[in-house]
CSV table of C-alpha atoms and ligand atoms in Angstrom, one decimal:
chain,number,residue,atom,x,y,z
S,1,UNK,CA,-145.6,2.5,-27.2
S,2,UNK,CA,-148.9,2.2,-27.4
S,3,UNK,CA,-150.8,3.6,-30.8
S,4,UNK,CA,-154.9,4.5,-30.7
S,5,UNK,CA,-156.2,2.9,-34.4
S,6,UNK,CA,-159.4,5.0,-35.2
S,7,UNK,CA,-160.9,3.5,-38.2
S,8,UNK,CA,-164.4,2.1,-39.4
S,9,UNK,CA,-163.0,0.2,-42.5
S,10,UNK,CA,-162.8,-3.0,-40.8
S,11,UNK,CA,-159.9,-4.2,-43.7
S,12,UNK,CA,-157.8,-1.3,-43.2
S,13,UNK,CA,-158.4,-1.2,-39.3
S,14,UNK,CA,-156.5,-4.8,-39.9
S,15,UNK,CA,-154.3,-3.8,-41.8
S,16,UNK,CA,-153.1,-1.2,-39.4
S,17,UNK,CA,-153.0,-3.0,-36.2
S,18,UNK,CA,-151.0,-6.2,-38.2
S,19,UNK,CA,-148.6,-3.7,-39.5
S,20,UNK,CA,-148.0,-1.6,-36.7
S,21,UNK,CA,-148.1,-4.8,-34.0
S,22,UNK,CA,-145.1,-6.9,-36.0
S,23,UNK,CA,-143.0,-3.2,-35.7
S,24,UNK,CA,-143.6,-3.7,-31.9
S,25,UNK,CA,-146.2,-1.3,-31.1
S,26,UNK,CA,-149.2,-2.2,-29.0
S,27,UNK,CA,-152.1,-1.4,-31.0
S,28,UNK,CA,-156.1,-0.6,-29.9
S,29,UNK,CA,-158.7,0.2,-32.0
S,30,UNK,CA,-162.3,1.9,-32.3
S,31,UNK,CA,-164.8,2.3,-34.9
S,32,UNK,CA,-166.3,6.0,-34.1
S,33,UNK,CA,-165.8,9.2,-33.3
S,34,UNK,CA,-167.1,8.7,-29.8
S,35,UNK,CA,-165.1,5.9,-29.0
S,36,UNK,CA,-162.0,7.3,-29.6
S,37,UNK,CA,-162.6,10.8,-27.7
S,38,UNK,CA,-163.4,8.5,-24.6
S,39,UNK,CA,-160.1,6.3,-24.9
S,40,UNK,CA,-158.2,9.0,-25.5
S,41,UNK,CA,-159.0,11.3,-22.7
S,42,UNK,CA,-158.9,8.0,-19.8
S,43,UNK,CA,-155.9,6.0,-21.5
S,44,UNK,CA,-152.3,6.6,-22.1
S,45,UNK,CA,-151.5,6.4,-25.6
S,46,UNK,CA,-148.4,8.0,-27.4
S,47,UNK,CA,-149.7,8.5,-30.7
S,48,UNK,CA,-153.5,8.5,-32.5
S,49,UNK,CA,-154.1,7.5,-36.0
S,50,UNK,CA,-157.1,9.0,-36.9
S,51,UNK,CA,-159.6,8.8,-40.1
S,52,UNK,CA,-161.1,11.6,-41.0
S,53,UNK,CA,-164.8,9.8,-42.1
S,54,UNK,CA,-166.0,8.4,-39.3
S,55,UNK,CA,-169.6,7.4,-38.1
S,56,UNK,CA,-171.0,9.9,-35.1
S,57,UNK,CA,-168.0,12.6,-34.8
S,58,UNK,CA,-165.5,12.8,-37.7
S,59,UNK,CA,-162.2,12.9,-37.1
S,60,UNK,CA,-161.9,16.5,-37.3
S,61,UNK,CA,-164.1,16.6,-34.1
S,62,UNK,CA,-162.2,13.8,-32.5
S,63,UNK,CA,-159.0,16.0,-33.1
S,64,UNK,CA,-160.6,19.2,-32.2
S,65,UNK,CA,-162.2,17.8,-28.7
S,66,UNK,CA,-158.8,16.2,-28.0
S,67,UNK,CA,-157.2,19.4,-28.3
S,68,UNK,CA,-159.5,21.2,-26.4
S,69,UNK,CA,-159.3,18.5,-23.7
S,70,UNK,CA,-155.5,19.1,-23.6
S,71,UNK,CA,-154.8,15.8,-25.0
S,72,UNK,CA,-151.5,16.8,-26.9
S,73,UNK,CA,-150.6,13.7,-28.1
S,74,UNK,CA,-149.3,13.2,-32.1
S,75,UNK,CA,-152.6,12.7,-34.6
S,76,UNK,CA,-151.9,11.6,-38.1
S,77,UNK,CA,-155.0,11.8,-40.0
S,78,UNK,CA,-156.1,9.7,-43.1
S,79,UNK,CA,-158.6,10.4,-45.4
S,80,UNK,CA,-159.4,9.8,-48.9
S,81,UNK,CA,-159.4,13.4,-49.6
S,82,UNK,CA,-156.4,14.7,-50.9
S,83,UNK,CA,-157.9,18.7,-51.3
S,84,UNK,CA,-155.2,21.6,-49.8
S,85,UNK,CA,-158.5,23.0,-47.8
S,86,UNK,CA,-158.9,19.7,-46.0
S,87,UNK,CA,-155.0,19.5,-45.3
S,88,UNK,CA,-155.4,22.5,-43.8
S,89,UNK,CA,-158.0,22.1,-41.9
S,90,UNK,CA,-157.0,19.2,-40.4
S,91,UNK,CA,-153.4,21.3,-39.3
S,92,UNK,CA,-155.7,24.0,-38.2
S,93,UNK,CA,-158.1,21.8,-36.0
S,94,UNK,CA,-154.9,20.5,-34.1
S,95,UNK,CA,-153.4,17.1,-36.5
S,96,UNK,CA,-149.5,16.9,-36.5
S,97,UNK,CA,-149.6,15.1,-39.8
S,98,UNK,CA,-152.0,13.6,-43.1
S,99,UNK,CA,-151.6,10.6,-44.5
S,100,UNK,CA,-154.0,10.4,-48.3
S,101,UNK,CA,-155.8,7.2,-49.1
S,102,UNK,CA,-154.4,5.0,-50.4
S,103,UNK,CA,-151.1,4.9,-48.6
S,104,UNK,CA,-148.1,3.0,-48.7
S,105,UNK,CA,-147.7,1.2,-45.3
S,106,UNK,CA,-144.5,1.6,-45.4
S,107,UNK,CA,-144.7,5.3,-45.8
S,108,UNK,CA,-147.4,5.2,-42.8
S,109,UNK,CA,-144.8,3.6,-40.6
S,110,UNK,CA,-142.2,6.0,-41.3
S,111,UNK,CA,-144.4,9.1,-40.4
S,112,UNK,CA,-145.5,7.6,-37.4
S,113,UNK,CA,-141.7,6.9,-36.5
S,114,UNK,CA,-141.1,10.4,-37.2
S,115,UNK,CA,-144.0,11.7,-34.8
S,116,UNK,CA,-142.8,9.8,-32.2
S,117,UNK,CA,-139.1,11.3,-32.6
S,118,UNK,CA,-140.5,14.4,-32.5
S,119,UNK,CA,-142.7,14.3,-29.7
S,120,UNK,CA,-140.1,12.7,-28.0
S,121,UNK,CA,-137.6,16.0,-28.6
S,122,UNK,CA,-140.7,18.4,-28.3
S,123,UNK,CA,-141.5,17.3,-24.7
S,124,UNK,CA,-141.2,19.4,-21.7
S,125,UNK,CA,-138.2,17.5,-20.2
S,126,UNK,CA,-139.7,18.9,-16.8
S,127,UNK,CA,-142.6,17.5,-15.7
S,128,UNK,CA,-144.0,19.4,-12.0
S,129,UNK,CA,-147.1,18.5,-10.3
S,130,UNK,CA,-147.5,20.9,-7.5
S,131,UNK,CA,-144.2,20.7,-5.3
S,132,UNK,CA,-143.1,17.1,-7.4
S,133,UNK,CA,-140.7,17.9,-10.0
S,134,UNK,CA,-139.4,14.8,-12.9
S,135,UNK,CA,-135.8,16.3,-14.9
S,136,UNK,CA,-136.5,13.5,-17.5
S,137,UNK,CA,-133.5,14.1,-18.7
S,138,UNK,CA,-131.2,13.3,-15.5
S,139,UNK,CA,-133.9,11.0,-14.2
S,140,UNK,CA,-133.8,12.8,-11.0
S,141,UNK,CA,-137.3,13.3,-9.3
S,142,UNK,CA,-137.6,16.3,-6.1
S,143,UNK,CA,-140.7,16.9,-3.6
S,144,UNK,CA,-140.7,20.3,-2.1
S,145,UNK,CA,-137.0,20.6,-3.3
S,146,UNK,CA,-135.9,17.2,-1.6
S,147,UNK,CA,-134.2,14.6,-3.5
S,148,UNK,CA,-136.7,11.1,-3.7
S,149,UNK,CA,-134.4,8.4,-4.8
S,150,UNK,CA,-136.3,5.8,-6.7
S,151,UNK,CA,-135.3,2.4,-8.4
S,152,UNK,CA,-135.5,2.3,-12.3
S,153,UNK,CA,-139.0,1.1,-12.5
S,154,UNK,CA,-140.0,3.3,-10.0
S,155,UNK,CA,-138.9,6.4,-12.0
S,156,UNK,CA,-140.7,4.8,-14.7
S,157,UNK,CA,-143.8,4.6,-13.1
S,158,UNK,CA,-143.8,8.0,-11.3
S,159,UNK,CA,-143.3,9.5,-15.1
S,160,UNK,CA,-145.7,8.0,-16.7
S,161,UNK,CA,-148.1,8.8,-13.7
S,162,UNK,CA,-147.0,12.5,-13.4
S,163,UNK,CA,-146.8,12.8,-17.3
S,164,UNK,CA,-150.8,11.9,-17.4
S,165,UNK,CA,-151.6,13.6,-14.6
S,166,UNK,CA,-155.3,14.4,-14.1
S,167,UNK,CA,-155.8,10.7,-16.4
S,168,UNK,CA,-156.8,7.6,-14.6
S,169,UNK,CA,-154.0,4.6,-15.6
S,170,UNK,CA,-155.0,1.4,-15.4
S,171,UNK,CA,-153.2,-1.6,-13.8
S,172,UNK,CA,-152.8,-3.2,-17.6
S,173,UNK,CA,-152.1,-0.4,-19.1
S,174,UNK,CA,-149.4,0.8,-16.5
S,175,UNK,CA,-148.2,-3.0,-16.6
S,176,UNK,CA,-148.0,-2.7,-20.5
S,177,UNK,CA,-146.3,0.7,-20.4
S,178,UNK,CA,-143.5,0.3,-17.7
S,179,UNK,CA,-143.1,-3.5,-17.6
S,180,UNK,CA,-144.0,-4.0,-21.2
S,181,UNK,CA,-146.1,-7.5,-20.6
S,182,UNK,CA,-149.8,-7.6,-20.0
S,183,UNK,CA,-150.1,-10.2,-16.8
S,184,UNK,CA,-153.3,-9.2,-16.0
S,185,UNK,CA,-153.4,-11.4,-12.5
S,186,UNK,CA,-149.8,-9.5,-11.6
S,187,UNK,CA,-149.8,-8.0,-8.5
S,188,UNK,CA,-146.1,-5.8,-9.5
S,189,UNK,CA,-148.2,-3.0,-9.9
S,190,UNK,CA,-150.4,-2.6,-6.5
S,191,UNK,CA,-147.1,-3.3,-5.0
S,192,UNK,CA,-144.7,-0.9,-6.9
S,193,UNK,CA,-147.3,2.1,-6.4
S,194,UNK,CA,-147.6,1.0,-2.5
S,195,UNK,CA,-143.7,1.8,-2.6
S,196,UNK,CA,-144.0,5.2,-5.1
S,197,UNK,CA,-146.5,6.7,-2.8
S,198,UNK,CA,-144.4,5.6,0.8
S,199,UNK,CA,-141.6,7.7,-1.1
S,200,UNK,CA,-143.4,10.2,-2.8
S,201,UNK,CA,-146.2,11.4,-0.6
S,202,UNK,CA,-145.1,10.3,3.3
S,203,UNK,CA,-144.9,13.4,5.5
S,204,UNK,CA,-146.8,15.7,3.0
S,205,UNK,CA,-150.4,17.1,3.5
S,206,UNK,CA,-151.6,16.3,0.1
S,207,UNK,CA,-151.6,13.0,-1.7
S,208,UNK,CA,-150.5,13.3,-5.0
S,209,UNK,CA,-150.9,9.2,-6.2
S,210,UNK,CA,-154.7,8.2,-5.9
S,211,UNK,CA,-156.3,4.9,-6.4
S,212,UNK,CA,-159.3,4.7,-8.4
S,213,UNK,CA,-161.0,2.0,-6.8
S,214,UNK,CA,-161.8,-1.2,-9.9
S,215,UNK,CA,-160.1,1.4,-12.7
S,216,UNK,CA,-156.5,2.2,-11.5
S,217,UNK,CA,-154.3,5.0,-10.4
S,218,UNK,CA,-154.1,8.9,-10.7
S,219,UNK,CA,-152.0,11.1,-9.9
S,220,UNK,CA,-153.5,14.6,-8.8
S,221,UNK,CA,-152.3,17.9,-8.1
S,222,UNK,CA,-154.0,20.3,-5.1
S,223,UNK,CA,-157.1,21.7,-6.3
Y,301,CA,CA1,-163.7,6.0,-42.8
């Protein structure tokens, strides 16, 4: 699971990535407004912690962009503030949860445990780009109504692809998500999608996986 810190307080940014990284999450971080609407919309992440003072956009407009960007991830928002109005607008603008200053780590952990859960329950359990369809539930993957039978890692990778779709992934980031190591010099992935896309797209007009020549792969539905 990988978890998008957005914090300037460098000592609570720390704090954060120490506490969330010993539960076993891999942790990045940015400083600004800015930062974290570009990571967001070209990474996979599964969750966004997200303070609400923030140099350049505040986190309000991080969360609001995001949405509007149909990046519908879970965003738990911190802040100092501890007004109703704030609360609210922060539920409004498109946060799944708020988290006051100071907080108990503990109690941050929990909520973002309970985020997860959720988003896990919440999620369309069938993904379809174009003609593809992905039954998360029964693993089972179909182009064009035929049955593609894929290896375990193979379904892994076609999710996550299919689950982003439209978002480039990145060798390290698919390496980190369906292998869970970060071998940067690993050539697993170049080969695994060389296999995906002799399964998935052979015989059919349109390509669904793309490279993205020296930033990764895509996958892509018919314009
Ligand atoms: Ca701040």
């Amino acid at each position: 699971m990988r978890i998008l810190v957005v914090e300037d307080e460098a000592a609570i940014s720390r704090m954060l990535r120490d506490a969330l990284e010993d539960t076993g999450y891999s942790v990045v971080t940015a400083e600004d407004g800015d930062t974290a609407v570009t990571l967001a919309t070209s990474e996979m992440f599964h969750l966004i912690i997200l303070d609400l003072m923030l140099p350049g956009k505040d986190g309000w407009q991080v969360c609001e962009e995001l949405r509007l960007q149909r990046v519908n991830i879970p965003i738990l928002m911190l802040t100092a503030r501890d007004a109703v109005g704030d609360r609210v607008k922060g539920l409004d603008l498109g946060a799944d949860d708020y988290l006051p200053k100071p907080f108990d780590i503990n109690e941050l952990l929990a909520r973002v445990r309970a985020l997860l859960r959720r988003d896990k329950m919440h999620k369309t359990r069938l993904i379809t780009v174009d003609d593809l369809e992905i039954d998360c539930d029964q693993r089972r993957v179909r182009r064009a109504g035929k049955e593609i039978f894929l290896s375990p890692r193979e379904y892994t990778l076609v999710e996550a692809l299919a689950s982003h779709e439209g978002t480039i992934l990145s060798r390290e980031t698919i390496l980190e998500s369906v292998w869970n190591c970060s071998d940067t010099f690993s050539n697993t992935v170049n080969v695994y999608v060389g296999m995906l896309r002799k399964k998935v797209d052979t015989g059919h007009a349109h390509r669904l996986i793309h490279t993205v020549h020296g930033a990764g792969y895509m996958m892509l539905r018919r314009q």
